[in-house]
């Protein structure tokens, strides 16, 4: 179990901001960050901006044989990759664990919510299905990668 300590000045700042219902970036406590979408000319590519975080999403698809144990379901793969300059202050080993966790959260959320319906990716049961791949590239880490990538 790790113990986090916070400097007295930081504690005072956080408490004062909470009393004033204000965030560091000027938003009120319940205000949302503005989400922006930049659609690229190339089909299947979009850049999402949320606060200081930027993520590039690239979707590709191909047909393939289904898994033997799920003949009526297509395949969906998600990869999340931080680009080297996205956040130079984070150690590589720590980023790997964080990215793995965020990747798992996003994969489960997209499949369980049926945003990606695996059964609808079936072309012919037992023979051919769509294999969708979503590659997410972290361009800038402003501290809210999960929210930005989930957009």
mmCIF file of N, CA and C in Angstrom, residues 9-144:
data_model
loop_
_atom_site.group_PDB
_atom_site.id
_atom_site.type_symbol
_atom_site.label_atom_id
_atom_site.label_comp_id
_atom_site.label_asym_id
_atom_site.label_seq_id
_atom_site.Cartn_x
_atom_site.Cartn_y
_atom_site.Cartn_z
ATOM 1 N N UNK A 9 1.191 23.730 1.570
ATOM 2 C CA UNK A 9 0.726 24.752 0.630
ATOM 3 C C UNK A 9 -0.268 24.180 -0.372
ATOM 4 N N UNK A 10 0.002 22.966 -0.856
ATOM 5 C CA UNK A 10 -0.915 22.329 -1.805
ATOM 6 C C UNK A 10 -2.251 22.031 -1.141
ATOM 7 N N UNK A 11 -2.216 21.559 0.099
ATOM 8 C CA UNK A 11 -3.454 21.288 0.823
ATOM 9 C C UNK A 11 -4.264 22.561 0.990
ATOM 10 N N UNK A 12 -3.603 23.642 1.353
ATOM 11 C CA UNK A 12 -4.294 24.919 1.540
ATOM 12 C C UNK A 12 -4.908 25.393 0.228
ATOM 13 N N UNK A 13 -4.178 25.243 -0.866
ATOM 14 C CA UNK A 13 -4.694 25.651 -2.174
ATOM 15 C C UNK A 13 -5.932 24.848 -2.546
ATOM 16 N N UNK A 14 -5.871 23.538 -2.376
ATOM 17 C CA UNK A 14 -6.999 22.667 -2.723
ATOM 18 C C UNK A 14 -8.214 23.010 -1.875
ATOM 19 N N UNK A 15 -8.017 23.211 -0.593
ATOM 20 C CA UNK A 15 -9.131 23.558 0.293
ATOM 21 C C UNK A 15 -9.735 24.915 -0.060
ATOM 22 N N UNK A 16 -8.882 25.898 -0.357
ATOM 23 C CA UNK A 16 -9.383 27.225 -0.735
ATOM 24 C C UNK A 16 -10.160 27.147 -2.052
ATOM 25 N N UNK A 17 -9.655 26.407 -3.006
ATOM 26 C CA UNK A 17 -10.344 26.258 -4.291
ATOM 27 C C UNK A 17 -11.691 25.554 -4.107
ATOM 28 N N UNK A 18 -11.731 24.549 -3.254
ATOM 29 C CA UNK A 18 -12.988 23.836 -2.990
ATOM 30 C C UNK A 18 -14.012 24.757 -2.332
ATOM 31 N N UNK A 19 -13.562 25.587 -1.398
ATOM 32 C CA UNK A 19 -14.480 26.537 -0.751
ATOM 33 C C UNK A 19 -15.056 27.524 -1.757
ATOM 34 N N UNK A 20 -14.234 27.914 -2.719
ATOM 35 C CA UNK A 20 -14.664 28.875 -3.739
ATOM 36 C C UNK A 20 -15.342 28.182 -4.923
ATOM 37 N N UNK A 21 -15.430 26.840 -4.859
ATOM 38 C CA UNK A 21 -16.001 26.038 -5.946
ATOM 39 C C UNK A 21 -15.355 26.382 -7.285
ATOM 40 N N UNK A 22 -14.036 26.430 -7.276
ATOM 41 C CA UNK A 22 -13.270 26.834 -8.452
ATOM 42 C C UNK A 22 -12.179 25.805 -8.730
ATOM 43 N N UNK A 23 -11.891 25.602 -10.001
ATOM 44 C CA UNK A 23 -10.789 24.733 -10.407
ATOM 45 C C UNK A 23 -9.608 25.590 -10.857
ATOM 46 N N UNK A 24 -8.467 24.963 -10.997
ATOM 47 C CA UNK A 24 -7.247 25.666 -11.387
ATOM 48 C C UNK A 24 -7.417 26.341 -12.747
ATOM 49 N N UNK A 25 -8.133 25.681 -13.666
ATOM 50 C CA UNK A 25 -8.285 26.226 -15.019
ATOM 51 C C UNK A 25 -9.439 27.223 -15.147
ATOM 52 N N UNK A 26 -10.044 27.609 -14.018
ATOM 53 C CA UNK A 26 -11.085 28.627 -14.039
ATOM 54 C C UNK A 26 -12.501 28.090 -14.112
ATOM 55 N N UNK A 27 -12.663 26.781 -14.349
ATOM 56 C CA UNK A 27 -14.009 26.212 -14.388
ATOM 57 C C UNK A 27 -14.570 26.099 -12.982
ATOM 58 N N UNK A 28 -15.893 26.136 -12.877
ATOM 59 C CA UNK A 28 -16.563 25.830 -11.615
ATOM 60 C C UNK A 28 -16.475 24.320 -11.402
ATOM 61 N N UNK A 29 -16.776 23.858 -10.192
ATOM 62 C CA UNK A 29 -16.610 22.440 -9.869
ATOM 63 C C UNK A 29 -17.396 21.515 -10.781
ATOM 64 N N UNK A 30 -18.602 21.910 -11.182
ATOM 65 C CA UNK A 30 -19.437 21.024 -11.991
ATOM 66 C C UNK A 30 -19.392 21.345 -13.486
ATOM 67 N N UNK A 31 -18.548 22.279 -13.900
ATOM 68 C CA UNK A 31 -18.424 22.613 -15.319
ATOM 69 C C UNK A 31 -17.644 21.523 -16.049
ATOM 70 N N UNK A 32 -18.059 21.251 -17.280
ATOM 71 C CA UNK A 32 -17.375 20.265 -18.110
ATOM 72 C C UNK A 32 -16.352 20.955 -19.000
ATOM 73 N N UNK A 33 -15.354 20.211 -19.386
ATOM 74 C CA UNK A 33 -14.426 20.716 -20.385
ATOM 75 C C UNK A 33 -15.104 20.639 -21.749
ATOM 76 N N UNK A 34 -14.757 21.542 -22.626
ATOM 77 C CA UNK A 34 -15.301 21.536 -23.980
ATOM 78 C C UNK A 34 -14.594 20.459 -24.794
ATOM 79 N N UNK A 35 -15.384 19.628 -25.461
ATOM 80 C CA UNK A 35 -14.833 18.568 -26.303
ATOM 81 C C UNK A 35 -14.841 19.055 -27.747
ATOM 82 N N UNK A 36 -13.719 18.858 -28.423
ATOM 83 C CA UNK A 36 -13.625 19.221 -29.836
ATOM 84 C C UNK A 36 -13.248 17.977 -30.638
ATOM 85 N N UNK A 37 -13.840 17.877 -31.819
ATOM 86 C CA UNK A 37 -13.531 16.784 -32.731
ATOM 87 C C UNK A 37 -12.980 17.381 -34.013
ATOM 88 N N UNK A 38 -11.856 16.867 -34.458
ATOM 89 C CA UNK A 38 -11.268 17.280 -35.731
ATOM 90 C C UNK A 38 -11.230 16.052 -36.637
ATOM 91 N N UNK A 39 -12.094 16.057 -37.629
ATOM 92 C CA UNK A 39 -12.158 14.930 -38.558
ATOM 93 C C UNK A 39 -11.132 15.128 -39.662
ATOM 94 N N UNK A 40 -10.321 14.120 -39.872
ATOM 95 C CA UNK A 40 -9.267 14.188 -40.874
ATOM 96 C C UNK A 40 -9.836 13.834 -42.245
ATOM 97 N N UNK A 41 -9.193 14.313 -43.297
ATOM 98 C CA UNK A 41 -9.668 13.991 -44.647
ATOM 99 C C UNK A 41 -9.643 12.481 -44.932
ATOM 100 N N UNK A 42 -8.695 11.788 -44.320
ATOM 101 C CA UNK A 42 -8.614 10.343 -44.510
ATOM 102 C C UNK A 42 -9.723 9.672 -43.703
ATOM 103 N N UNK A 43 -10.565 8.839 -44.332
ATOM 104 C CA UNK A 43 -11.661 8.177 -43.601
ATOM 105 C C UNK A 43 -11.139 7.350 -42.426
ATOM 106 N N UNK A 44 -11.892 7.368 -41.335
ATOM 107 C CA UNK A 44 -11.550 6.558 -40.171
ATOM 108 C C UNK A 44 -10.613 7.222 -39.189
ATOM 109 N N UNK A 45 -10.316 8.522 -39.385
ATOM 110 C CA UNK A 45 -9.399 9.209 -38.479
ATOM 111 C C UNK A 45 -10.080 10.425 -37.868
ATOM 112 N N UNK A 46 -9.953 10.552 -36.542
ATOM 113 C CA UNK A 46 -10.486 11.715 -35.844
ATOM 114 C C UNK A 46 -9.562 12.051 -34.674
ATOM 115 N N UNK A 47 -9.402 13.340 -34.439
ATOM 116 C CA UNK A 47 -8.621 13.818 -33.301
ATOM 117 C C UNK A 47 -9.600 14.398 -32.294
ATOM 118 N N UNK A 48 -9.472 13.989 -31.041
ATOM 119 C CA UNK A 48 -10.345 14.477 -29.978
ATOM 120 C C UNK A 48 -9.513 15.321 -29.024
ATOM 121 N N UNK A 49 -10.032 16.515 -28.722
ATOM 122 C CA UNK A 49 -9.368 17.419 -27.791
ATOM 123 C C UNK A 49 -10.286 17.639 -26.604
ATOM 124 N N UNK A 50 -9.752 17.453 -25.411
ATOM 125 C CA UNK A 50 -10.498 17.645 -24.177
ATOM 126 C C UNK A 50 -9.548 18.285 -23.176
ATOM 127 N N UNK A 51 -9.753 19.578 -22.926
ATOM 128 C CA UNK A 51 -8.806 20.299 -22.088
ATOM 129 C C UNK A 51 -7.450 20.274 -22.761
ATOM 130 N N UNK A 52 -6.410 19.902 -22.022
ATOM 131 C CA UNK A 52 -5.063 19.827 -22.568
ATOM 132 C C UNK A 52 -4.706 18.462 -23.111
ATOM 133 N N UNK A 53 -5.710 17.594 -23.292
ATOM 134 C CA UNK A 53 -5.457 16.239 -23.774
ATOM 135 C C UNK A 53 -5.904 16.122 -25.227
ATOM 136 N N UNK A 54 -5.045 15.494 -26.044
ATOM 137 C CA UNK A 54 -5.371 15.232 -27.448
ATOM 138 C C UNK A 54 -5.118 13.763 -27.747
ATOM 139 N N UNK A 55 -6.115 13.122 -28.363
ATOM 140 C CA UNK A 55 -5.996 11.719 -28.742
ATOM 141 C C UNK A 55 -6.421 11.577 -30.195
ATOM 142 N N UNK A 56 -5.629 10.865 -30.969
ATOM 143 C CA UNK A 56 -5.951 10.583 -32.363
ATOM 144 C C UNK A 56 -6.493 9.165 -32.439
ATOM 145 N N UNK A 57 -7.688 9.015 -33.003
ATOM 146 C CA UNK A 57 -8.303 7.702 -33.181
ATOM 147 C C UNK A 57 -8.269 7.288 -34.636
ATOM 148 N N UNK A 58 -7.854 6.056 -34.888
ATOM 149 C CA UNK A 58 -7.779 5.520 -36.253
ATOM 150 C C UNK A 58 -8.505 4.173 -36.260
ATOM 151 N N UNK A 59 -9.555 4.073 -37.069
ATOM 152 C CA UNK A 59 -10.328 2.836 -37.164
ATOM 153 C C UNK A 59 -10.015 2.156 -38.490
ATOM 154 N N UNK A 60 -9.723 0.869 -38.421
ATOM 155 C CA UNK A 60 -9.524 0.066 -39.626
ATOM 156 C C UNK A 60 -10.373 -1.194 -39.494
ATOM 157 N N UNK A 61 -10.694 -1.794 -40.641
ATOM 158 C CA UNK A 61 -11.514 -3.006 -40.634
ATOM 159 C C UNK A 61 -11.044 -3.950 -41.727
ATOM 160 N N UNK A 62 -11.154 -5.229 -41.433
ATOM 161 C CA UNK A 62 -10.855 -6.260 -42.420
ATOM 162 C C UNK A 62 -11.716 -7.477 -42.115
ATOM 163 N N UNK A 63 -11.881 -8.330 -43.080
ATOM 164 C CA UNK A 63 -12.648 -9.553 -42.851
ATOM 165 C C UNK A 63 -11.682 -10.670 -42.487
ATOM 166 N N UNK A 64 -12.196 -11.568 -41.652
ATOM 167 C CA UNK A 64 -11.373 -12.675 -41.173
ATOM 168 C C UNK A 64 -12.285 -13.808 -40.721
ATOM 169 N N UNK A 65 -11.701 -14.923 -40.379
ATOM 170 C CA UNK A 65 -12.471 -16.040 -39.814
ATOM 171 C C UNK A 65 -12.732 -15.753 -38.345
ATOM 172 N N UNK A 66 -13.908 -16.136 -37.832
ATOM 173 C CA UNK A 66 -14.203 -15.905 -36.409
ATOM 174 C C UNK A 66 -13.451 -16.899 -35.528
ATOM 175 N N UNK A 67 -13.425 -16.585 -34.229
ATOM 176 C CA UNK A 67 -12.887 -17.553 -33.271
ATOM 177 C C UNK A 67 -13.824 -18.762 -33.247
ATOM 178 N N UNK A 68 -13.255 -19.938 -33.084
ATOM 179 C CA UNK A 68 -14.050 -21.168 -33.107
ATOM 180 C C UNK A 68 -15.104 -21.202 -32.009
ATOM 181 N N UNK A 69 -14.785 -20.646 -30.840
ATOM 182 C CA UNK A 69 -15.731 -20.682 -29.720
ATOM 183 C C UNK A 69 -16.796 -19.581 -29.804
ATOM 184 N N UNK A 70 -16.672 -18.645 -30.760
ATOM 185 C CA UNK A 70 -17.661 -17.573 -30.958
ATOM 186 C C UNK A 70 -17.867 -17.354 -32.457
ATOM 187 N N UNK A 71 -18.503 -18.327 -33.103
ATOM 188 C CA UNK A 71 -18.613 -18.275 -34.565
ATOM 189 C C UNK A 71 -19.510 -17.154 -35.100
ATOM 190 N N UNK A 72 -20.360 -16.594 -34.257
ATOM 191 C CA UNK A 72 -21.290 -15.546 -34.703
ATOM 192 C C UNK A 72 -20.902 -14.162 -34.210
ATOM 193 N N UNK A 73 -19.662 -14.009 -33.769
ATOM 194 C CA UNK A 73 -19.203 -12.711 -33.285
ATOM 195 C C UNK A 73 -17.978 -12.253 -34.056
ATOM 196 N N UNK A 74 -17.983 -10.969 -34.389
ATOM 197 C CA UNK A 74 -16.817 -10.374 -35.003
ATOM 198 C C UNK A 74 -15.752 -10.102 -33.962
ATOM 199 N N UNK A 75 -14.685 -9.495 -34.385
ATOM 200 C CA UNK A 75 -13.561 -9.226 -33.499
ATOM 201 C C UNK A 75 -13.371 -7.718 -33.359
ATOM 202 N N UNK A 76 -12.955 -7.306 -32.182
ATOM 203 C CA UNK A 76 -12.677 -5.901 -31.926
ATOM 204 C C UNK A 76 -11.405 -5.811 -31.108
ATOM 205 N N UNK A 77 -10.469 -5.020 -31.590
ATOM 206 C CA UNK A 77 -9.209 -4.823 -30.877
ATOM 207 C C UNK A 77 -9.000 -3.334 -30.674
ATOM 208 N N UNK A 78 -8.515 -2.981 -29.510
ATOM 209 C CA UNK A 78 -8.240 -1.589 -29.180
ATOM 210 C C UNK A 78 -6.808 -1.491 -28.698
ATOM 211 N N UNK A 79 -6.098 -0.517 -29.227
ATOM 212 C CA UNK A 79 -4.734 -0.283 -28.759
ATOM 213 C C UNK A 79 -4.606 1.188 -28.398
ATOM 214 N N UNK A 80 -3.918 1.461 -27.327
ATOM 215 C CA UNK A 80 -3.703 2.820 -26.835
ATOM 216 C C UNK A 80 -2.205 3.018 -26.694
ATOM 217 N N UNK A 81 -1.679 3.995 -27.433
ATOM 218 C CA UNK A 81 -0.240 4.210 -27.449
ATOM 219 C C UNK A 81 0.088 5.670 -27.157
ATOM 220 N N UNK A 82 0.848 5.924 -26.096
ATOM 221 C CA UNK A 82 1.290 7.305 -25.878
ATOM 222 C C UNK A 82 2.478 7.602 -26.786
ATOM 223 N N UNK A 83 2.420 8.706 -27.501
ATOM 224 C CA UNK A 83 3.565 9.094 -28.315
ATOM 225 C C UNK A 83 4.651 9.642 -27.387
ATOM 226 N N UNK A 84 5.912 9.503 -27.751
ATOM 227 C CA UNK A 84 7.014 9.852 -26.846
ATOM 228 C C UNK A 84 6.941 11.250 -26.242
ATOM 229 N N UNK A 85 6.483 12.230 -26.971
ATOM 230 C CA UNK A 85 6.460 13.595 -26.446
ATOM 231 C C UNK A 85 5.105 13.975 -25.856
ATOM 232 N N UNK A 86 4.175 13.028 -25.749
ATOM 233 C CA UNK A 86 2.843 13.330 -25.216
ATOM 234 C C UNK A 86 2.924 13.816 -23.773
ATOM 235 N N UNK A 87 3.823 13.241 -23.007
ATOM 236 C CA UNK A 87 4.006 13.660 -21.617
ATOM 237 C C UNK A 87 5.389 13.234 -21.166
ATOM 238 N N UNK A 88 6.397 14.049 -21.406
ATOM 239 C CA UNK A 88 7.770 13.659 -21.078
ATOM 240 C C UNK A 88 8.046 13.585 -19.579
ATOM 241 N N UNK A 89 7.116 14.018 -18.732
ATOM 242 C CA UNK A 89 7.359 14.000 -17.293
ATOM 243 C C UNK A 89 7.037 12.653 -16.657
ATOM 244 N N UNK A 90 6.348 11.771 -17.370
ATOM 245 C CA UNK A 90 5.944 10.484 -16.794
ATOM 246 C C UNK A 90 6.980 9.418 -17.142
ATOM 247 N N UNK A 91 7.360 8.650 -16.159
ATOM 248 C CA UNK A 91 8.324 7.575 -16.363
ATOM 249 C C UNK A 91 7.712 6.505 -17.273
ATOM 250 N N UNK A 92 8.539 5.873 -18.084
ATOM 251 C CA UNK A 92 8.072 4.895 -19.059
ATOM 252 C C UNK A 92 7.363 3.723 -18.382
ATOM 253 N N UNK A 93 7.914 3.169 -17.315
ATOM 254 C CA UNK A 93 7.296 2.005 -16.673
ATOM 255 C C UNK A 93 5.937 2.359 -16.087
ATOM 256 N N UNK A 94 5.778 3.560 -15.534
ATOM 257 C CA UNK A 94 4.502 3.979 -14.958
ATOM 258 C C UNK A 94 3.469 4.171 -16.067
ATOM 259 N N UNK A 95 3.888 4.750 -17.174
ATOM 260 C CA UNK A 95 2.987 4.962 -18.306
ATOM 261 C C UNK A 95 2.462 3.632 -18.822
ATOM 262 N N UNK A 96 3.310 2.629 -18.894
ATOM 263 C CA UNK A 96 2.899 1.323 -19.404
ATOM 264 C C UNK A 96 1.748 0.750 -18.574
ATOM 265 N N UNK A 97 1.831 0.859 -17.245
ATOM 266 C CA UNK A 97 0.759 0.356 -16.387
ATOM 267 C C UNK A 97 -0.507 1.184 -16.550
ATOM 268 N N UNK A 98 -0.372 2.498 -16.597
ATOM 269 C CA UNK A 98 -1.535 3.373 -16.765
ATOM 270 C C UNK A 98 -2.219 3.120 -18.097
ATOM 271 N N UNK A 99 -1.441 2.999 -19.156
ATOM 272 C CA UNK A 99 -1.990 2.760 -20.489
ATOM 273 C C UNK A 99 -2.710 1.428 -20.530
ATOM 274 N N UNK A 100 -2.138 0.412 -19.909
ATOM 275 C CA UNK A 100 -2.764 -0.909 -19.878
ATOM 276 C C UNK A 100 -4.120 -0.835 -19.178
ATOM 277 N N UNK A 101 -4.199 -0.112 -18.073
ATOM 278 C CA UNK A 101 -5.466 0.039 -17.342
ATOM 279 C C UNK A 101 -6.495 0.796 -18.168
ATOM 280 N N UNK A 102 -6.090 1.900 -18.771
ATOM 281 C CA UNK A 102 -7.016 2.703 -19.583
ATOM 282 C C UNK A 102 -7.494 1.891 -20.780
ATOM 283 N N UNK A 103 -6.594 1.162 -21.416
ATOM 284 C CA UNK A 103 -6.956 0.314 -22.557
ATOM 285 C C UNK A 103 -8.025 -0.704 -22.150
ATOM 286 N N UNK A 104 -7.843 -1.351 -21.021
ATOM 287 C CA UNK A 104 -8.810 -2.350 -20.553
ATOM 288 C C UNK A 104 -10.164 -1.708 -20.240
ATOM 289 N N UNK A 105 -10.145 -0.538 -19.607
ATOM 290 C CA UNK A 105 -11.391 0.172 -19.287
ATOM 291 C C UNK A 105 -12.146 0.505 -20.572
ATOM 292 N N UNK A 106 -11.451 1.051 -21.558
ATOM 293 C CA UNK A 106 -12.091 1.438 -22.812
ATOM 294 C C UNK A 106 -12.624 0.231 -23.574
ATOM 295 N N UNK A 107 -11.837 -0.830 -23.634
ATOM 296 C CA UNK A 107 -12.263 -2.048 -24.342
ATOM 297 C C UNK A 107 -13.549 -2.589 -23.726
ATOM 298 N N UNK A 108 -13.578 -2.716 -22.397
ATOM 299 C CA UNK A 108 -14.780 -3.226 -21.727
ATOM 300 C C UNK A 108 -15.965 -2.298 -21.943
ATOM 301 N N UNK A 109 -15.744 -1.001 -21.823
ATOM 302 C CA UNK A 109 -16.837 -0.035 -21.964
ATOM 303 C C UNK A 109 -17.445 -0.090 -23.361
ATOM 304 N N UNK A 110 -16.629 -0.157 -24.384
ATOM 305 C CA UNK A 110 -17.147 -0.167 -25.750
ATOM 306 C C UNK A 110 -17.906 -1.446 -26.072
ATOM 307 N N UNK A 111 -17.418 -2.584 -25.599
ATOM 308 C CA UNK A 111 -18.081 -3.855 -25.899
ATOM 309 C C UNK A 111 -19.309 -4.054 -25.011
ATOM 310 N N UNK A 112 -19.197 -3.815 -23.711
ATOM 311 C CA UNK A 112 -20.337 -4.027 -22.803
ATOM 312 C C UNK A 112 -21.487 -3.065 -23.055
ATOM 313 N N UNK A 113 -21.186 -1.852 -23.489
ATOM 314 C CA UNK A 113 -22.244 -0.881 -23.762
ATOM 315 C C UNK A 113 -22.895 -1.137 -25.114
ATOM 316 N N UNK A 114 -22.358 -2.071 -25.867
ATOM 317 C CA UNK A 114 -22.815 -2.397 -27.218
ATOM 318 C C UNK A 114 -22.534 -1.269 -28.211
ATOM 319 N N UNK A 115 -21.652 -0.329 -27.834
ATOM 320 C CA UNK A 115 -21.208 0.665 -28.805
ATOM 321 C C UNK A 115 -20.517 -0.063 -29.952
ATOM 322 N N UNK A 116 -19.857 -1.151 -29.622
ATOM 323 C CA UNK A 116 -19.334 -2.079 -30.620
ATOM 324 C C UNK A 116 -20.039 -3.399 -30.364
ATOM 325 N N UNK A 117 -21.020 -3.717 -31.211
ATOM 326 C CA UNK A 117 -21.809 -4.940 -31.067
ATOM 327 C C UNK A 117 -21.128 -6.045 -31.867
ATOM 328 N N UNK A 118 -20.492 -6.973 -31.167
ATOM 329 C CA UNK A 118 -19.710 -8.009 -31.826
ATOM 330 C C UNK A 118 -20.561 -8.901 -32.730
ATOM 331 N N UNK A 119 -21.813 -9.154 -32.346
ATOM 332 C CA UNK A 119 -22.677 -9.991 -33.175
ATOM 333 C C UNK A 119 -23.020 -9.313 -34.501
ATOM 334 N N UNK A 120 -23.108 -7.992 -34.495
ATOM 335 C CA UNK A 120 -23.426 -7.283 -35.740
ATOM 336 C C UNK A 120 -22.238 -7.273 -36.702
ATOM 337 N N UNK A 121 -21.075 -7.684 -36.234
ATOM 338 C CA UNK A 121 -19.897 -7.753 -37.092
ATOM 339 C C UNK A 121 -19.779 -9.086 -37.824
ATOM 340 N N UNK A 122 -20.758 -9.967 -37.594
ATOM 341 C CA UNK A 122 -20.757 -11.281 -38.241
ATOM 342 C C UNK A 122 -21.333 -11.144 -39.651
ATOM 343 N N UNK A 123 -20.599 -11.638 -40.633
ATOM 344 C CA UNK A 123 -21.068 -11.625 -42.020
ATOM 345 C C UNK A 123 -21.728 -12.960 -42.339
ATOM 346 N N UNK A 124 -21.045 -14.052 -42.060
ATOM 347 C CA UNK A 124 -21.591 -15.397 -42.234
ATOM 348 C C UNK A 124 -21.059 -16.249 -41.086
ATOM 349 N N UNK A 125 -21.977 -16.675 -40.218
ATOM 350 C CA UNK A 125 -21.612 -17.394 -38.997
ATOM 351 C C UNK A 125 -20.668 -18.569 -39.279
ATOM 352 N N UNK A 126 -19.573 -18.586 -38.526
ATOM 353 C CA UNK A 126 -18.598 -19.654 -38.633
ATOM 354 C C UNK A 126 -17.622 -19.501 -39.789
ATOM 355 N N UNK A 127 -17.884 -18.535 -40.684
ATOM 356 C CA UNK A 127 -17.022 -18.409 -41.856
ATOM 357 C C UNK A 127 -16.268 -17.088 -41.934
ATOM 358 N N UNK A 128 -17.005 -15.986 -41.851
ATOM 359 C CA UNK A 128 -16.347 -14.698 -42.032
ATOM 360 C C UNK A 128 -17.019 -13.624 -41.170
ATOM 361 N N UNK A 129 -16.174 -12.828 -40.521
ATOM 362 C CA UNK A 129 -16.635 -11.738 -39.661
ATOM 363 C C UNK A 129 -15.747 -10.529 -39.915
ATOM 364 N N UNK A 130 -16.216 -9.380 -39.470
ATOM 365 C CA UNK A 130 -15.402 -8.176 -39.504
ATOM 366 C C UNK A 130 -14.483 -8.154 -38.296
ATOM 367 N N UNK A 131 -13.269 -7.720 -38.513
ATOM 368 C CA UNK A 131 -12.321 -7.479 -37.419
ATOM 369 C C UNK A 131 -12.060 -5.973 -37.407
ATOM 370 N N UNK A 132 -12.644 -5.290 -36.416
ATOM 371 C CA UNK A 132 -12.427 -3.852 -36.263
ATOM 372 C C UNK A 132 -11.239 -3.613 -35.362
ATOM 373 N N UNK A 133 -10.462 -2.620 -35.703
ATOM 374 C CA UNK A 133 -9.323 -2.243 -34.877
ATOM 375 C C UNK A 133 -9.384 -0.741 -34.634
ATOM 376 N N UNK A 134 -9.274 -0.356 -33.379
ATOM 377 C CA UNK A 134 -9.249 1.054 -33.002
ATOM 378 C C UNK A 134 -7.891 1.345 -32.380
ATOM 379 N N UNK A 135 -7.099 2.145 -33.077
ATOM 380 C CA UNK A 135 -5.796 2.560 -32.567
ATOM 381 C C UNK A 135 -5.937 3.979 -32.039
ATOM 382 N N UNK A 136 -5.643 4.157 -30.778
ATOM 383 C CA UNK A 136 -5.697 5.469 -30.147
ATOM 384 C C UNK A 136 -4.270 5.915 -29.840
ATOM 385 N N UNK A 137 -3.906 7.064 -30.357
ATOM 386 C CA UNK A 137 -2.563 7.617 -30.148
ATOM 387 C C UNK A 137 -2.702 8.835 -29.239
ATOM 388 N N UNK A 138 -2.043 8.809 -28.093
ATOM 389 C CA UNK A 138 -2.066 9.941 -27.175
ATOM 390 C C UNK A 138 -1.065 10.966 -27.694
ATOM 391 N N UNK A 139 -1.593 12.097 -28.136
ATOM 392 C CA UNK A 139 -0.736 13.151 -28.683
ATOM 393 C C UNK A 139 -0.274 14.101 -27.583
ATOM 394 N N UNK A 140 -1.181 14.449 -26.666
ATOM 395 C CA UNK A 140 -0.860 15.302 -25.517
ATOM 396 C C UNK A 140 -1.603 14.754 -24.309
ATOM 397 N N UNK A 141 -0.909 14.606 -23.199
ATOM 398 C CA UNK A 141 -1.531 14.129 -21.968
ATOM 399 C C UNK A 141 -1.789 15.317 -21.046
ATOM 400 N N UNK A 142 -3.054 15.752 -21.026
ATOM 401 C CA UNK A 142 -3.446 16.840 -20.132
ATOM 402 C C UNK A 142 -4.055 16.321 -18.852
ATOM 403 N N UNK A 143 -3.951 15.016 -18.621
ATOM 404 C CA UNK A 143 -4.423 14.441 -17.366
ATOM 405 C C UNK A 143 -5.766 13.752 -17.423
ATOM 406 N N UNK A 144 -6.408 13.721 -18.563
ATOM 407 C CA UNK A 144 -7.721 13.075 -18.640
ATOM 408 C C UNK A 144 -7.805 12.194 -19.881
#
